[in-house]
Structures are given as C-alpha cells and as structure tokens.
PDB file of C-alpha atoms in Angstrom:
ATOM      1  CA  MET M   1      91.882 105.837 112.002  1.00  0.00           C
ATOM      2  CA  PRO M   2      92.901 105.689 115.233  1.00  0.00           C
ATOM      3  CA  TYR M   3      96.271 104.474 115.748  1.00  0.00           C
ATOM      4  CA  GLY M   4      97.083 105.480 119.312  1.00  0.00           C
ATOM      5  CA  SER M   5      99.178 106.178 121.422  1.00  0.00           C
ATOM      6  CA  ALA M   6     102.959 104.423 121.727  1.00  0.00           C
ATOM      7  CA  THR M   7     101.469 105.277 125.943  1.00  0.00           C
ATOM      8  CA  LEU M   8      99.867 101.485 125.937  1.00  0.00           C
ATOM      9  CA  LEU M   9     102.620  98.891 124.594  1.00  0.00           C
ATOM     10  CA  LEU M  10     100.009  95.615 124.767  1.00  0.00           C
ATOM     11  CA  THR M  11     102.911  92.905 125.064  1.00  0.00           C
ATOM     12  CA  THR M  12     102.994  90.293 121.988  1.00  0.00           C
ATOM     13  CA  LEU M  13      99.390  88.617 121.105  1.00  0.00           C
ATOM     14  CA  GLY M  14      99.309  84.881 122.696  1.00  0.00           C
ATOM     15  CA  ILE M  15      98.075  82.522 119.801  1.00  0.00           C
ATOM     16  CA  LYS M  16      99.599  79.380 119.759  1.00  0.00           C
ATOM     17  CA  LYS M  17      98.697  78.868 115.995  1.00  0.00           C
ATOM     18  CA  MET M  18      98.211  82.164 114.144  1.00  0.00           C
ATOM     19  CA  THR M  19      94.827  82.541 112.197  1.00  0.00           C
ATOM     20  CA  LEU M  20      94.260  83.060 108.840  1.00  0.00           C
ATOM     21  CA  THR M  21      92.096  86.691 109.702  1.00  0.00           C
ATOM     22  CA  GLU M  22      95.120  87.415 112.926  1.00  0.00           C
ATOM     23  CA  ALA M  23      97.378  86.722 110.171  1.00  0.00           C
ATOM     24  CA  ARG M  24      95.165  89.554 107.439  1.00  0.00           C
ATOM     25  CA  LEU M  25      95.049  92.004 110.382  1.00  0.00           C
ATOM     26  CA  GLN M  26      98.831  91.822 110.649  1.00  0.00           C
ATOM     27  CA  LEU M  27      99.328  93.170 107.184  1.00  0.00           C
ATOM     28  CA  HIS M  28      96.980  95.411 106.818  1.00  0.00           C
ATOM     29  CA  TYR M  29      98.146  97.531 109.470  1.00  0.00           C
ATOM     30  CA  ALA M  30     101.606  96.865 108.134  1.00  0.00           C
ATOM     31  CA  LEU M  31     100.660  99.027 105.131  1.00  0.00           C
ATOM     32  CA  GLN M  32      99.942 101.586 106.534  1.00  0.00           C
ATOM     33  CA  PRO M  33     103.493 103.523 106.775  1.00  0.00           C
ATOM     34  CA  LEU M  34     103.579 102.976 102.488  1.00  0.00           C
ATOM     35  CA  ALA M  35      99.669 104.842 102.374  1.00  0.00           C
ATOM     36  CA  SER M  36     101.096 107.162 104.737  1.00  0.00           C
ATOM     37  CA  ALA M  37     104.447 107.203 101.871  1.00  0.00           C
ATOM     38  CA  THR M  38     101.214 108.274  99.127  1.00  0.00           C
ATOM     39  CA  ASN M  39     101.097 111.814 100.527  1.00  0.00           C
ATOM     40  CA  TYR M  40     104.333 112.646  98.370  1.00  0.00           C
ATOM     41  CA  LEU M  41     102.546 111.533  95.317  1.00  0.00           C
ATOM     42  CA  THR M  42     100.620 114.130  92.857  1.00  0.00           C
ATOM     43  CA  PRO M  43      96.575 113.403  94.459  1.00  0.00           C
ATOM     44  CA  GLU M  44      94.792 112.200  92.106  1.00  0.00           C
ATOM     45  CA  PRO M  45      90.681 112.149  91.332  1.00  0.00           C
ATOM     46  CA  GLU M  46      89.233 109.229  93.993  1.00  0.00           C
ATOM     47  CA  ALA M  47      92.260 109.578  96.153  1.00  0.00           C
ATOM     48  CA  ALA M  48      94.082 107.211  92.825  1.00  0.00           C
ATOM     49  CA  HIS M  49      97.067 108.096  94.176  1.00  0.00           C
ATOM     50  CA  THR M  50      97.448 106.109  97.100  1.00  0.00           C
ATOM     51  CA  ALA M  51      96.810 103.523  95.725  1.00  0.00           C
ATOM     52  CA  LEU M  52     100.157 100.513  96.492  1.00  0.00           C
ATOM     53  CA  VAL M  53     101.360  98.598  93.745  1.00  0.00           C
ATOM     54  CA  TRP M  54     101.407  94.210  93.684  1.00  0.00           C
ATOM     55  CA  ASN M  55     104.971  93.281  92.978  1.00  0.00           C
ATOM     56  CA  THR M  56     104.388  90.214  90.801  1.00  0.00           C
ATOM     57  CA  GLU M  57     108.358  89.437  91.247  1.00  0.00           C
ATOM     58  CA  ASP M  58     109.676  90.123  94.622  1.00  0.00           C
ATOM     59  CA  LEU M  59     106.079  88.956  95.742  1.00  0.00           C
ATOM     60  CA  CYS M  60     106.049  92.492  98.339  1.00  0.00           C
ATOM     61  CA  ILE M  61     103.204  95.504  98.474  1.00  0.00           C
ATOM     62  CA  GLN M  62     105.613  98.752  97.472  1.00  0.00           C
ATOM     63  CA  THR M  63     104.579 102.306  96.586  1.00  0.00           C
ATOM     64  CA  LYS M  64     104.821 104.159  93.178  1.00  0.00           C
ATOM     65  CA  GLN M  65     107.954 105.554  92.369  1.00  0.00           C
ATOM     66  CA  ILE M  66     108.017 108.862  94.508  1.00  0.00           C
ATOM     67  CA  GLU M  67     110.008 111.582  92.946  1.00  0.00           C
ATOM     68  CA  ALA M  68     113.280 113.644  95.318  1.00  0.00           C
ATOM     69  CA  SER M  69     116.575 114.518  94.270  1.00  0.00           C
ATOM     70  CA  SER M  70     116.835 109.979  94.684  1.00  0.00           C
ATOM     71  CA  PRO M  71     113.271 109.000  93.745  1.00  0.00           C
ATOM     72  CA  PHE M  72     113.255 106.263  95.916  1.00  0.00           C
ATOM     73  CA  VAL M  73     109.734 103.386  96.842  1.00  0.00           C
ATOM     74  CA  VAL M  74     108.431 102.426  99.843  1.00  0.00           C
ATOM     75  CA  SER M  75     107.583  98.751  99.933  1.00  0.00           C
ATOM     76  CA  PHE M  76     106.116  95.897 103.201  1.00  0.00           C
ATOM     77  CA  ASP M  77     107.688  92.720 102.083  1.00  0.00           C
ATOM     78  CA  PRO M  78     105.383  89.920 103.637  1.00  0.00           C
ATOM     79  CA  GLN M  79     107.754  86.765 103.632  1.00  0.00           C
ATOM     80  CA  ILE M  80     110.373  88.989 105.683  1.00  0.00           C
ATOM     81  CA  PHE M  81     108.298  91.255 107.459  1.00  0.00           C
ATOM     82  CA  SER M  82     110.143  93.851 106.826  1.00  0.00           C
ATOM     83  CA  LEU M  83     109.756  98.013 105.978  1.00  0.00           C
ATOM     84  CA  SER M  84     112.544  98.818 102.851  1.00  0.00           C
ATOM     85  CA  VAL M  85     113.206 102.557 101.455  1.00  0.00           C
ATOM     86  CA  THR M  86     114.691 102.371  97.662  1.00  0.00           C
ATOM     87  CA  THR M  87     116.779 104.405  96.028  1.00  0.00           C
ATOM     88  CA  ALA M  88     118.803 104.095  93.413  1.00  0.00           C
ATOM     89  CA  GLN M  89     121.614 103.895  94.973  1.00  0.00           C
ATOM     90  CA  ASP M  90     120.519 102.691  98.534  1.00  0.00           C
ATOM     91  CA  ILE M  91     118.298 100.817 100.515  1.00  0.00           C
ATOM     92  CA  PHE M  92     116.930 100.914 104.342  1.00  0.00           C
ATOM     93  CA  GLN M  93     115.394  98.418 106.449  1.00  0.00           C
ATOM     94  CA  PHE M  94     113.099  97.711 108.931  1.00  0.00           C
ATOM     95  CA  ASN M  95     112.059  94.313 110.421  1.00  0.00           C
ATOM     96  CA  LEU M  96     108.980  95.098 112.075  1.00  0.00           C
ATOM     97  CA  LYS M  97     108.807  91.896 114.567  1.00  0.00           C
ATOM     98  CA  HIS M  98     107.971  93.136 118.336  1.00  0.00           C
ATOM     99  CA  LYS M  99     107.561  96.097 116.647  1.00  0.00           C
ATOM    100  CA  THR M 100     104.621  98.807 116.529  1.00  0.00           C
ATOM    101  CA  LEU M 101     103.394 100.491 114.592  1.00  0.00           C
ATOM    102  CA  VAL M 102     104.446 104.063 116.140  1.00  0.00           C
ATOM    103  CA  ASP M 103     108.016 102.300 115.855  1.00  0.00           C
ATOM    104  CA  ALA M 104     107.547 101.488 111.875  1.00  0.00           C
ATOM    105  CA  PHE M 105     106.168 105.562 111.940  1.00  0.00           C
ATOM    106  CA  ASN M 106     108.872 107.043 112.996  1.00  0.00           C
ATOM    107  CA  TRP M 107     111.317 104.904 111.809  1.00  0.00           C
ATOM    108  CA  LEU M 108     110.136 106.193 108.426  1.00  0.00           C
ATOM    109  CA  ARG M 109     110.033 109.657 108.975  1.00  0.00           C
ATOM    110  CA  MET M 110     114.326 108.641 110.322  1.00  0.00           C
ATOM    111  CA  VAL M 111     114.920 108.024 107.028  1.00  0.00           C
ATOM    112  CA  PHE M 112     113.126 110.505 105.274  1.00  0.00           C
ATOM    113  CA  ALA M 113     115.387 112.863 107.056  1.00  0.00           C
ATOM    114  CA  GLU M 114     118.312 111.566 106.737  1.00  0.00           C
ATOM    115  CA  MET M 115     116.899 111.693 102.393  1.00  0.00           C
ATOM    116  CA  GLY M 116     116.735 114.715 103.004  1.00  0.00           C
ATOM    117  CA  ILE M 117     112.304 115.044 102.579  1.00  0.00           C
ATOM    118  CA  ASP M 118     110.875 116.615 104.230  1.00  0.00           C
ATOM    119  CA  SER M 119     109.056 113.794 107.247  1.00  0.00           C
ATOM    120  CA  ASN M 120     105.623 116.280 108.480  1.00  0.00           C
ATOM    121  CA  LYS M 121     103.598 114.542 105.400  1.00  0.00           C
ATOM    122  CA  LEU M 122     104.068 111.362 106.882  1.00  0.00           C
ATOM    123  CA  LEU M 123     100.924 111.220 108.306  1.00  0.00           C
ATOM    124  CA  PRO M 124      97.913 108.205 108.384  1.00  0.00           C
ATOM    125  CA  LEU M 125      95.717 107.927 106.227  1.00  0.00           C
ATOM    126  CA  SER M 126      92.767 109.589 107.168  1.00  0.00           C
ATOM    127  CA  TYR M 127      89.841 106.414 107.071  1.00  0.00           C
ATOM    128  CA  PRO M 128      86.327 106.359 109.066  1.00  0.00           C
ATOM    129  CA  THR M 129      86.555 104.696 112.815  1.00  0.00           C
ATOM    130  CA  TYR M 130      83.699 101.876 110.987  1.00  0.00           C
ATOM    131  CA  ASP M 131      85.306 101.021 108.485  1.00  0.00           C
ATOM    132  CA  PHE M 132      88.655  99.904 108.882  1.00  0.00           C
ATOM    133  CA  PRO M 133      89.003  96.637 111.813  1.00  0.00           C
ATOM    134  CA  PHE M 134      89.905  97.395 114.772  1.00  0.00           C
ATOM    135  CA  HIS M 135      93.488  95.602 116.468  1.00  0.00           C
ATOM    136  CA  PRO M 136      95.226  96.019 119.465  1.00  0.00           C
ATOM    137  CA  LEU M 137      98.500  97.419 116.814  1.00  0.00           C
ATOM    138  CA  ALA M 138      96.129 100.319 116.782  1.00  0.00           C
ATOM    139  CA  LEU M 139      96.970 101.215 120.671  1.00  0.00           C
ATOM    140  CA  GLY M 140     100.058 100.387 120.752  1.00  0.00           C
ATOM    141  CA  GLY M 141     100.122  96.647 119.645  1.00  0.00           C
ATOM    142  CA  ILE M 142     103.162  95.036 118.558  1.00  0.00           C
ATOM    143  CA  PHE M 143     103.521  92.770 115.530  1.00  0.00           C
ATOM    144  CA  VAL M 144     104.251  89.125 115.373  1.00  0.00           C
ATOM    145  CA  LEU M 145     106.062  87.295 113.171  1.00  0.00           C
ATOM    146  CA  LEU M 146     103.352  85.162 110.470  1.00  0.00           C
ATOM    147  CA  GLU M 147     103.567  81.539 110.635  1.00  0.00           C
ATOM    148  CA  ASP M 148     104.535  80.011 106.899  1.00  0.00           C
ATOM    149  CA  GLU M 149     101.665  78.543 107.136  1.00  0.00           C
ATOM    150  CA  GLN M 150      99.481  82.066 106.869  1.00  0.00           C
ATOM    151  CA  LYS M 151     102.055  84.101 105.191  1.00  0.00           C
ATOM    152  CA  MET M 152     102.545  82.089 101.627  1.00  0.00           C
ATOM    153  CA  THR M 153      98.818  81.068 102.030  1.00  0.00           C
ATOM    154  CA  LEU M 154      98.166  85.303 102.087  1.00  0.00           C
ATOM    155  CA  VAL M 155     101.290  85.602  99.523  1.00  0.00           C
ATOM    156  CA  GLN M 156     100.042  83.003  97.223  1.00  0.00           C
ATOM    157  CA  LEU M 157      96.699  84.700  97.182  1.00  0.00           C
ATOM    158  CA  PHE M 158      97.321  88.071  96.722  1.00  0.00           C
ATOM    159  CA  ASN M 159      99.884  86.293  93.482  1.00  0.00           C
ATOM    160  CA  GLN M 160      97.540  84.832  91.870  1.00  0.00           C
ATOM    161  CA  SER M 161      94.712  87.520  91.672  1.00  0.00           C
ATOM    162  CA  PHE M 162      96.958  90.281  90.085  1.00  0.00           C
ATOM    163  CA  LEU M 163      97.977  87.203  87.393  1.00  0.00           C
ATOM    164  CA  ALA M 164      94.301  86.828  87.004  1.00  0.00           C
ATOM    165  CA  LEU M 165      93.062  90.771  86.986  1.00  0.00           C
ATOM    166  CA  THR M 166      95.847  91.161  84.221  1.00  0.00           C
ATOM    167  CA  ASP M 167      95.283  89.051  82.389  1.00  0.00           C
ATOM    168  CA  ILE M 168      91.706  89.698  82.752  1.00  0.00           C
ATOM    169  CA  VAL M 169      92.671  93.636  81.671  1.00  0.00           C
ATOM    170  CA  SER M 170      94.597  92.021  78.803  1.00  0.00           C
ATOM    171  CA  THR M 171      91.532  90.234  77.876  1.00  0.00           C
ATOM    172  CA  LEU M 172      89.018  92.756  77.497  1.00  0.00           C
ATOM    173  CA  GLY M 173      91.698  95.195  75.714  1.00  0.00           C
ATOM    174  CA  LYS M 174      90.904  98.667  78.078  1.00  0.00           C
ATOM    175  CA  GLU M 175      92.874 100.507  79.970  1.00  0.00           C
ATOM    176  CA  ALA M 176      92.876 100.181  84.013  1.00  0.00           C
ATOM    177  CA  PRO M 177      95.741 100.834  86.563  1.00  0.00           C
ATOM    178  CA  ILE M 178      95.563  96.763  89.003  1.00  0.00           C
ATOM    179  CA  GLY M 179      95.395  98.643  92.294  1.00  0.00           C
ATOM    180  CA  LEU M 180      95.940  97.494  96.150  1.00  0.00           C
ATOM    181  CA  TYR M 181      93.843  99.780  98.095  1.00  0.00           C
ATOM    182  CA  PRO M 182      95.952 100.122 101.617  1.00  0.00           C
ATOM    183  CA  HIS M 183      91.952 100.999 102.900  1.00  0.00           C
ATOM    184  CA  HIS M 184      89.822  97.845 102.967  1.00  0.00           C
ATOM    185  CA  PHE M 185      93.302  96.451 101.942  1.00  0.00           C
ATOM    186  CA  ASP M 186      91.909  94.877  98.738  1.00  0.00           C
ATOM    187  CA  LEU M 187      93.425  94.362  94.660  1.00  0.00           C
ATOM    188  CA  ALA M 188      91.369  95.528  92.639  1.00  0.00           C
ATOM    189  CA  VAL M 189      90.865  97.258  89.478  1.00  0.00           C
ATOM    190  CA  LEU M 190      87.870  99.864  87.574  1.00  0.00           C
ATOM    191  CA  PHE M 191      86.064  99.584  84.586  1.00  0.00           C
ATOM    192  CA  HIS M 192      84.476 102.428  83.615  1.00  0.00           C
ATOM    193  CA  TYR M 193      81.273 101.593  80.444  1.00  0.00           C
ATOM    194  CA  GLY M 194      79.976 105.140  80.204  1.00  0.00           C
ATOM    195  CA  GLU M 195      77.639 106.674  83.096  1.00  0.00           C
ATOM    196  CA  SER M 196      78.714 102.475  84.667  1.00  0.00           C
ATOM    197  CA  SER M 197      81.883 100.378  86.324  1.00  0.00           C
ATOM    198  CA  ILE M 198      82.565  97.473  86.896  1.00  0.00           C
ATOM    199  CA  GLY M 199      84.905  96.894  90.141  1.00  0.00           C
ATOM    200  CA  VAL M 200      87.099  93.673  90.149  1.00  0.00           C
ATOM    201  CA  GLY M 201      89.082  91.930  92.419  1.00  0.00           C
ATOM    202  CA  PHE M 202      90.474  90.536  95.312  1.00  0.00           C
ATOM    203  CA  SER M 203      89.970  90.490  99.407  1.00  0.00           C
ATOM    204  CA  PRO M 204      91.851  88.874 101.637  1.00  0.00           C
ATOM    205  CA  GLY M 205      88.673  89.257 104.256  1.00  0.00           C
ATOM    206  CA  ASP M 206      87.284  92.035 105.340  1.00  0.00           C
ATOM    207  CA  ARG M 207      83.320  92.957 106.625  1.00  0.00           C
ATOM    208  CA  SER M 208      81.646  91.258 104.788  1.00  0.00           C
ATOM    209  CA  TYR M 209      83.268  87.489 104.636  1.00  0.00           C
ATOM    210  CA  ASP M 210      86.513  87.079 107.475  1.00  0.00           C
ATOM    211  CA  ARG M 211      87.268  84.464 105.281  1.00  0.00           C
ATOM    212  CA  PRO M 212      89.188  85.154 101.321  1.00  0.00           C
ATOM    213  CA  TYR M 213      87.875  86.586  99.002  1.00  0.00           C
ATOM    214  CA  TRP M 214      87.292  87.847  95.118  1.00  0.00           C
ATOM    215  CA  TYR M 215      84.317  89.286  93.702  1.00  0.00           C
ATOM    216  CA  VAL M 216      82.576  92.147  90.612  1.00  0.00           C
ATOM    217  CA  SER M 217      81.005  94.663  91.752  1.00  0.00           C
ATOM    218  CA  PRO M 218      78.825  96.715  88.897  1.00  0.00           C
ATOM    219  CA  TYR M 219      77.794 100.487  89.240  1.00  0.00           C
ATOM    220  CA  PRO M 220      74.501 100.761  88.973  1.00  0.00           C
ATOM    221  CA  TYR M 221      73.722  98.026  90.705  1.00  0.00           C
ATOM    222  CA  PRO M 222      71.400  95.517  88.051  1.00  0.00           C
ATOM    223  CA  GLN M 223      67.699  95.606  89.794  1.00  0.00           C
ATOM    224  CA  ASN M 224      67.001  92.152  88.869  1.00  0.00           C
ATOM    225  CA  PRO M 225      71.146  90.037  88.515  1.00  0.00           C
ATOM    226  CA  SER M 226      71.630  87.461  85.953  1.00  0.00           C
ATOM    227  CA  PRO M 227      72.126  83.721  87.137  1.00  0.00           C
ATOM    228  CA  LEU M 228      76.054  83.138  88.026  1.00  0.00           C
ATOM    229  CA  MET M 229      78.060  79.362  87.316  1.00  0.00           C
ATOM    230  CA  ILE M 230      80.865  80.659  90.065  1.00  0.00           C
ATOM    231  CA  GLY M 231      80.106  82.124  93.248  1.00  0.00           C
ATOM    232  CA  HIS M 232      77.474  84.419  94.341  1.00  0.00           C
ATOM    233  CA  TRP M 233      75.532  87.180  94.330  1.00  0.00           C
ATOM    234  CA  HIS M 234      76.138  89.705  97.596  1.00  0.00           C
ATOM    235  CA  THR M 235      73.171  92.208  98.382  1.00  0.00           C
ATOM    236  CA  GLN M 236      74.170  93.620 101.948  1.00  0.00           C
ATOM    237  CA  ASP M 237      76.328  97.027 101.965  1.00  0.00           C
ATOM    238  CA  TRP M 238      76.936  96.635  98.787  1.00  0.00           C
ATOM    239  CA  THR M 239      75.317  93.972  95.895  1.00  0.00           C
ATOM    240  CA  GLY M 240      78.347  92.345  93.309  1.00  0.00           C
ATOM    241  CA  ALA M 241      79.103  88.813  92.689  1.00  0.00           C
ATOM    242  CA  VAL M 242      81.177  86.834  94.730  1.00  0.00           C
ATOM    243  CA  MET M 243      83.497  83.323  95.106  1.00  0.00           C
ATOM    244  CA  THR M 244      84.527  82.806  98.673  1.00  0.00           C
ATOM    245  CA  TRP M 245      87.851  80.858  99.121  1.00  0.00           C
ATOM    246  CA  GLU M 246      85.673  77.433 100.390  1.00  0.00           C
ATOM    247  CA  GLU M 247      83.150  78.173  97.081  1.00  0.00           C
ATOM    248  CA  GLY M 248      86.898  77.864  95.238  1.00  0.00           C
ATOM    249  CA  ALA M 249      87.916  74.272  94.499  1.00  0.00           C
ATOM    250  CA  LYS M 250      91.860  75.016  94.312  1.00  0.00           C
ATOM    251  CA  THR M 251      91.344  78.562  93.644  1.00  0.00           C
ATOM    252  CA  THR M 252      94.050  78.612  91.067  1.00  0.00           C
ATOM    253  CA  GLU M 253      94.666  81.335  89.417  1.00  0.00           C
ATOM    254  CA  GLU M 254      92.748  80.205  85.907  1.00  0.00           C
ATOM    255  CA  GLU M 255      89.688  79.337  88.472  1.00  0.00           C
ATOM    256  CA  ILE M 256      89.732  82.548  89.506  1.00  0.00           C
ATOM    257  CA  LYS M 257      90.349  84.471  86.041  1.00  0.00           C
ATOM    258  CA  GLN M 258      86.877  81.998  85.245  1.00  0.00           C
ATOM    259  CA  PHE M 259      85.223  83.733  87.834  1.00  0.00           C
ATOM    260  CA  PHE M 260      86.290  86.940  86.679  1.00  0.00           C
ATOM    261  CA  THR M 261      85.603  86.457  83.245  1.00  0.00           C
ATOM    262  CA  THR M 262      82.135  84.256  83.694  1.00  0.00           C
ATOM    263  CA  ALA M 263      80.600  87.045  86.707  1.00  0.00           C
ATOM    264  CA  ILE M 264      81.540  89.980  84.466  1.00  0.00           C
ATOM    265  CA  LYS M 265      79.115  88.154  81.816  1.00  0.00           C
ATOM    266  CA  SER M 266      76.487  87.895  83.565  1.00  0.00           C
ATOM    267  CA  VAL M 267      76.925  91.470  85.100  1.00  0.00           C
ATOM    268  CA  GLN M 268      76.724  92.535  81.399  1.00  0.00           C
ATOM    269  CA  ASN M 269      73.536  90.596  81.023  1.00  0.00           C
ATOM    270  CA  SER M 270      71.538  91.810  83.904  1.00  0.00           C
TER     271      SER M 270
END
C-alpha cells in the first residue's frame, strides 16, 4: 500500500460539497494507523487479528485491546475526526484535520515511545496496490473535516449494520466475531458450515459499487443461485447477494436485517 512520502504535500482538497465517496475515502485512510497497531496483537489465521471493532456505544472504530504494562486501545472517532490512544490511566488524542497520514503515524509512534512501547512495528499493513483505493492522502495530501451530513450518514450506516449483524449472529446461534476490516473497509462476519462458508457484511463503497451496499457472499459460489426477495445477484469478480443503498427503501436496521435473513436463506437453498 503506497502511503507515499511527506515530500509531496497537497493542499486542502477544493471540494465545495464533499461527496459521500470522498468522505468514505477519508475515513478509509484515517483507519490505517489503527491497522498498523494490530501488529502488536497475536497473529491469527487469515489475518483475523487485523480486524478492528465498531464501538456502538461511542460510535467509533477501535483496535482490540493491546496488551502492555498498561493495556490500551487505539481508536478513530469519525464524529470529531480524531485518533486516540486510551489506557486505564491516560488518553492521548490527535485531531486529523489538516494533517497528513505521515503526521498521524508520527504522532502514534511518539505516543508509543512515551508509553515505553517499541514503535518499530508501527508499520502500514501491506495491501495489493490494485486492491486499495488511491487518494491524494497516499502522496502527502491532508485530511479535511467531514461535513456533518456525510459524516453522520456513514456513522449511522455502520451502526445500523453492526446492530443488524449482531442480531443475525444471535439468530443463527453461531459464535462468529464481527470485524471491521481496514483493507476493504467492510464490516463483516464469516459463518462456517463444514467446508462451506457465508460472508455477511456492509461496505460503504468500493470498486464494485461506489455507494454503500450490503452483501451475503457464499463459498463455494452457487452455480444456479435462487431468486432474491430483496436486492440482486452480483457476479463480476465475486459472487454474492447485494442490496445497494438505492435498493433499500429506508435502509433501517430492520430492513438491513431482513435483507441478510432472506439472502442467507436463498444462499442455503442454492
């Protein structure tokens, strides 16, 4: 993932009205210092330890607890656009507005050093360059404060999706963690059924769909998928049932849950 050099500093993006896509990209890059902090967690199969956590109480994104002499979590609050490191005794905070990604990493290294933690592992996670969205932030561009409309839309969609996923996990009676993955920036859970699996999640947008969408993706992929009550089948690059933001009449928590429930049944019947 080419975060780039601080030698090329771009000025504030000249956006009169920030689009939801721009807001989503800003958040995606803002998560990367948190992703680097997962290098201090015990590695898990399929890099599961890199999954972040959606905190539905504070409406923020954070790492799992990282063990140290004073255990801590690293968080990103999209409401005030800031990073924080929180221990039982202290909280360190860094506002990202008009800062670069390099600034954010340097601040986190400084905090780790102050806490007596070796910061050498605070390195960006490695992603395929073709599979991570490019943005001027990768070349030294600066973060800009999200507009309230775009910010709260994304926060609400993540929170509604997390609550719907929590209900689905409970309904299916399976122990499966819900993670927010910094690579694709999706909030998802994976259910295993022997040699098969079903991924269920929410994406605020990506290469497949520029706008937010919800998905249920089975493996192996069904040859003759059953018809869907809500949404449509996506078959380019990956196969799964999808409900886009436009296809959801209100995209409430209940509607998201209904899509997940009916799509999972369609997948299981395929």
